[in-house]
Short mmCIF file of C-alpha atoms in Angstrom, two decimals:
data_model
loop_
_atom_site.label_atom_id
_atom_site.label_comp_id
_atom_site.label_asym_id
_atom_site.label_seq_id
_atom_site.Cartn_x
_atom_site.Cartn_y
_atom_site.Cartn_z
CA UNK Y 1 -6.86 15.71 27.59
CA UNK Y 2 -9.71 13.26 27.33
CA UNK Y 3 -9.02 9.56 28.69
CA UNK Y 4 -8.84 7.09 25.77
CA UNK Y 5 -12.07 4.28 25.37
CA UNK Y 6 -9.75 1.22 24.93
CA UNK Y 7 -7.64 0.39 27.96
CA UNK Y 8 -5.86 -2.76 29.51
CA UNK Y 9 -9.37 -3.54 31.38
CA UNK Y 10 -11.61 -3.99 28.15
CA UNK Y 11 -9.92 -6.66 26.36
CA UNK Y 12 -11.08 -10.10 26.82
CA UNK Y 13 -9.70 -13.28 25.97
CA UNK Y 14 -11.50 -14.62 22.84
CA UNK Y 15 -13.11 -11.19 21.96
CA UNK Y 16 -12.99 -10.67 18.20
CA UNK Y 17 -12.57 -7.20 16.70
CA UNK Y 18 -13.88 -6.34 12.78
CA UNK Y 19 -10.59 -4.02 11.59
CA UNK Y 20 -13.08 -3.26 8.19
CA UNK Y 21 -11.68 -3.13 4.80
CA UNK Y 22 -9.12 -1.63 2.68
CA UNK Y 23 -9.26 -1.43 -1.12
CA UNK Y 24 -5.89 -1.62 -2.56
CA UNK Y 25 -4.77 0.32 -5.73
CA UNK Y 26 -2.34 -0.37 -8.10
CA UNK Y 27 -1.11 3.29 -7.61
CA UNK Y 28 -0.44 2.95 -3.90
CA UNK Y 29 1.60 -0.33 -4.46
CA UNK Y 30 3.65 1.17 -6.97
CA UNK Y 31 4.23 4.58 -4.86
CA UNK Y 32 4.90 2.31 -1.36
CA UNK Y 33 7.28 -0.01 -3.40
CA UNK Y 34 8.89 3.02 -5.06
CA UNK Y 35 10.45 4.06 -1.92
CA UNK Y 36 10.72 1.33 0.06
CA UNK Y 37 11.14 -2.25 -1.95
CA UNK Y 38 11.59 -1.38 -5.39
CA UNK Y 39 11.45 -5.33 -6.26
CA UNK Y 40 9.97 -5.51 -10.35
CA UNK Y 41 6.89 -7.47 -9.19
CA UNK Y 42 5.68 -4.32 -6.94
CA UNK Y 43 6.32 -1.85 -9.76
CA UNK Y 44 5.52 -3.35 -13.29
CA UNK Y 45 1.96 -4.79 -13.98
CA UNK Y 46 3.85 -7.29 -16.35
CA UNK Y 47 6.87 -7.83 -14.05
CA UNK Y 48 4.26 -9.17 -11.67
CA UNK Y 49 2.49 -11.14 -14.05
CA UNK Y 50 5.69 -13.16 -14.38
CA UNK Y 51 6.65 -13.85 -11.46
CA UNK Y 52 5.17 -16.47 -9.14
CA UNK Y 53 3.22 -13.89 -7.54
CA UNK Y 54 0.30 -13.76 -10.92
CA UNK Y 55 0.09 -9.94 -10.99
CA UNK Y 56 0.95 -6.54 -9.84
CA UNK Y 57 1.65 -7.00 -5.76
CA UNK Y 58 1.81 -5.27 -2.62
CA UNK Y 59 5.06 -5.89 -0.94
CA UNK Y 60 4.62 -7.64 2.07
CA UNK Y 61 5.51 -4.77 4.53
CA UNK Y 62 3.37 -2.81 2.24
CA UNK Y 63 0.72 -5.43 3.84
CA UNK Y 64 1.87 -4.54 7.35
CA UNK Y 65 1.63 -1.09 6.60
CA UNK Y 66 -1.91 -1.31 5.06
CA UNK Y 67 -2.60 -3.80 8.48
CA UNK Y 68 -1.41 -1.03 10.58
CA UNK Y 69 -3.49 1.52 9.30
CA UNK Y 70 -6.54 -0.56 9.27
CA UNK Y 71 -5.94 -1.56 13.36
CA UNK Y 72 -5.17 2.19 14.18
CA UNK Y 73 -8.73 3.04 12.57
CA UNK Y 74 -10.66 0.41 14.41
CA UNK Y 75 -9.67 1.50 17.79
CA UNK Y 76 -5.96 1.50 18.46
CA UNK Y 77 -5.88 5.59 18.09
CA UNK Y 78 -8.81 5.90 20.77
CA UNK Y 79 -6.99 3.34 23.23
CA UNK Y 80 -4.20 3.45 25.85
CA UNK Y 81 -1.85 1.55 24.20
CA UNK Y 82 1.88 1.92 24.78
CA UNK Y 83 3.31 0.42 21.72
CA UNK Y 84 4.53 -3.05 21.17
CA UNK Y 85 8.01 -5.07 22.48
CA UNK Y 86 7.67 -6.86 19.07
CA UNK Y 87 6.04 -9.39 16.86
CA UNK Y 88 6.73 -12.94 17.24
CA UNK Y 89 4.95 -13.60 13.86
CA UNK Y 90 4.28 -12.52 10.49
CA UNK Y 91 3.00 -14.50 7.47
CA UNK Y 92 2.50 -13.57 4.04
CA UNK Y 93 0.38 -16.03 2.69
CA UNK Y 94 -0.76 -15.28 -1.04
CA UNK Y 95 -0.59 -11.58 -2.93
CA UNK Y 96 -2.32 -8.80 -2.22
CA UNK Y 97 -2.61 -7.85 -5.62
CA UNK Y 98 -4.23 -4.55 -7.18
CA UNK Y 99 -7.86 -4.56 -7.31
CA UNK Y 100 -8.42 -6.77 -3.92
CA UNK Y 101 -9.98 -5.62 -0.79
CA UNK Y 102 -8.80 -7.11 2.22
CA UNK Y 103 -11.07 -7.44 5.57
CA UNK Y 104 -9.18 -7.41 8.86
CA UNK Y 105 -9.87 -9.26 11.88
CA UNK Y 106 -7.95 -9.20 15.08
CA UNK Y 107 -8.67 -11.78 18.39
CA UNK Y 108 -7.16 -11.47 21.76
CA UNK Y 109 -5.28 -14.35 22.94
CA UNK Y 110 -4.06 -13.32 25.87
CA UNK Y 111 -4.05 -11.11 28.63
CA UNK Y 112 -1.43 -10.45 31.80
CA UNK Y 113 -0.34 -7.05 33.74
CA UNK Y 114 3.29 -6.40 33.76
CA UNK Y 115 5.10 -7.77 36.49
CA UNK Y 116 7.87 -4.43 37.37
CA UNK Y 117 5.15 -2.11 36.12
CA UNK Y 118 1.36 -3.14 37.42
CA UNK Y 119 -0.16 0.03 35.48
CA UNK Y 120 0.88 -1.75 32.76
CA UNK Y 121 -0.70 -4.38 30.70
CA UNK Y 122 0.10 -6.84 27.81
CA UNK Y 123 -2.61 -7.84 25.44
CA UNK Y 124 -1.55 -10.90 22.82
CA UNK Y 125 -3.42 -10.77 19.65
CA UNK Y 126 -3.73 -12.89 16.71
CA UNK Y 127 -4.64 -10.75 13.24
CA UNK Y 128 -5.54 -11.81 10.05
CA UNK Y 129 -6.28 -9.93 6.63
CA UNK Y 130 -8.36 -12.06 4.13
CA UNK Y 131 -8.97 -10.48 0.57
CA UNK Y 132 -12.44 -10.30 -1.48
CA UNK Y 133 -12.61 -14.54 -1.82
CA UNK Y 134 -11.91 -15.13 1.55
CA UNK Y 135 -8.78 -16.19 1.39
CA UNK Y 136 -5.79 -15.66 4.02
CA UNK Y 137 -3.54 -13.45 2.47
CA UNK Y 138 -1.55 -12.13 5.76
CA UNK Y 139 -1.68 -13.29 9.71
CA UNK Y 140 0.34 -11.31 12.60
CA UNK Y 141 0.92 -12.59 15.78
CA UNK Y 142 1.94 -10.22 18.59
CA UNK Y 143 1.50 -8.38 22.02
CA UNK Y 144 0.31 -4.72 22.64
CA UNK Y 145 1.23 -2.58 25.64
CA UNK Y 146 -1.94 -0.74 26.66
CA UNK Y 147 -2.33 1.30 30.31
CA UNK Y 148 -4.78 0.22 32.97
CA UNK Y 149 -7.83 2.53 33.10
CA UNK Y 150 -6.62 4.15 36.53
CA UNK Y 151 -2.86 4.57 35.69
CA UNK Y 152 -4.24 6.49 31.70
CA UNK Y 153 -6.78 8.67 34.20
CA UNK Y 154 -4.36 9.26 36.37
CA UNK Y 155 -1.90 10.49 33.39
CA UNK Y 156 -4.56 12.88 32.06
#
């Protein structure tokens, strides 16, 4: 097993992290809605139309899920982490609606070793998804569990 590049260590408070982009398709709202929030305004181009939301719309856990992906990508796969003990924010802001891209950007807040477990460190971050105008279309607020460098070599 090969130690993982992000650990506790190499997050600073007020580093800034590019999470890239994500195109989303009509197709992939429809199937994610489909299974898990059938709501008309995430299945039916015209059902979204008339609602408040203007058009065909990702559900918003559709957003987290899209989020998720896009912070696993940029480095959460390659890192120590241990999970999360929860969020203490989400906000949907406007749609994500077919056709947008959305750009991801993550800052650290925050940094503090566990008290009961020292190998053990808890990273807040602040995340936001804007789409193709630069608007805010989703923000997450949370803390990430990540190992120290010696207690993930020591693991190996």
């Amino acid at each position: 097993m090969t130690a993982k590049t992000w650990a506790y260590e190499d997050f600073v408070e007020g580093a800034s992290f590019d999470l890239g982009t994500k195109q989303v398709s009509a197709a992939e709202i429809i199937e994610f809605a489909s299974e898990f929030d059938a709501q008309p305004m995430h299945l039916d181009e015209e059902a979204g139309k008339a609602s408040i939301l203007g058009g065909l719309s990702a559900s918003g856990w559709h957003t987290c899920a899209m989020f998720m992906r896009m912070l696993c990508d940029a480095f959460l796969l390659d890192s120590t982490c241990q999970g999360a003990p929860g969020v203490d924010q989400v906000k949907w802001k406007k749609p994500v609606l077919a056709g947008d891209t959305l750009r991801g950007n993550l800052v650290v807040l925050a940094k503090r070793l566990s008290r009961s477990k020292p190998q053990l460190g808890f990273i807040t971050m602040r995340s936001e998804l804007v789409n193709q105008r630069g608007e805010s279309v989703f923000e997450l607020e949370n803390s990430v569990m990540f190992l120290t460098r010696d207690a993930a070599g020591n693991a190996a």
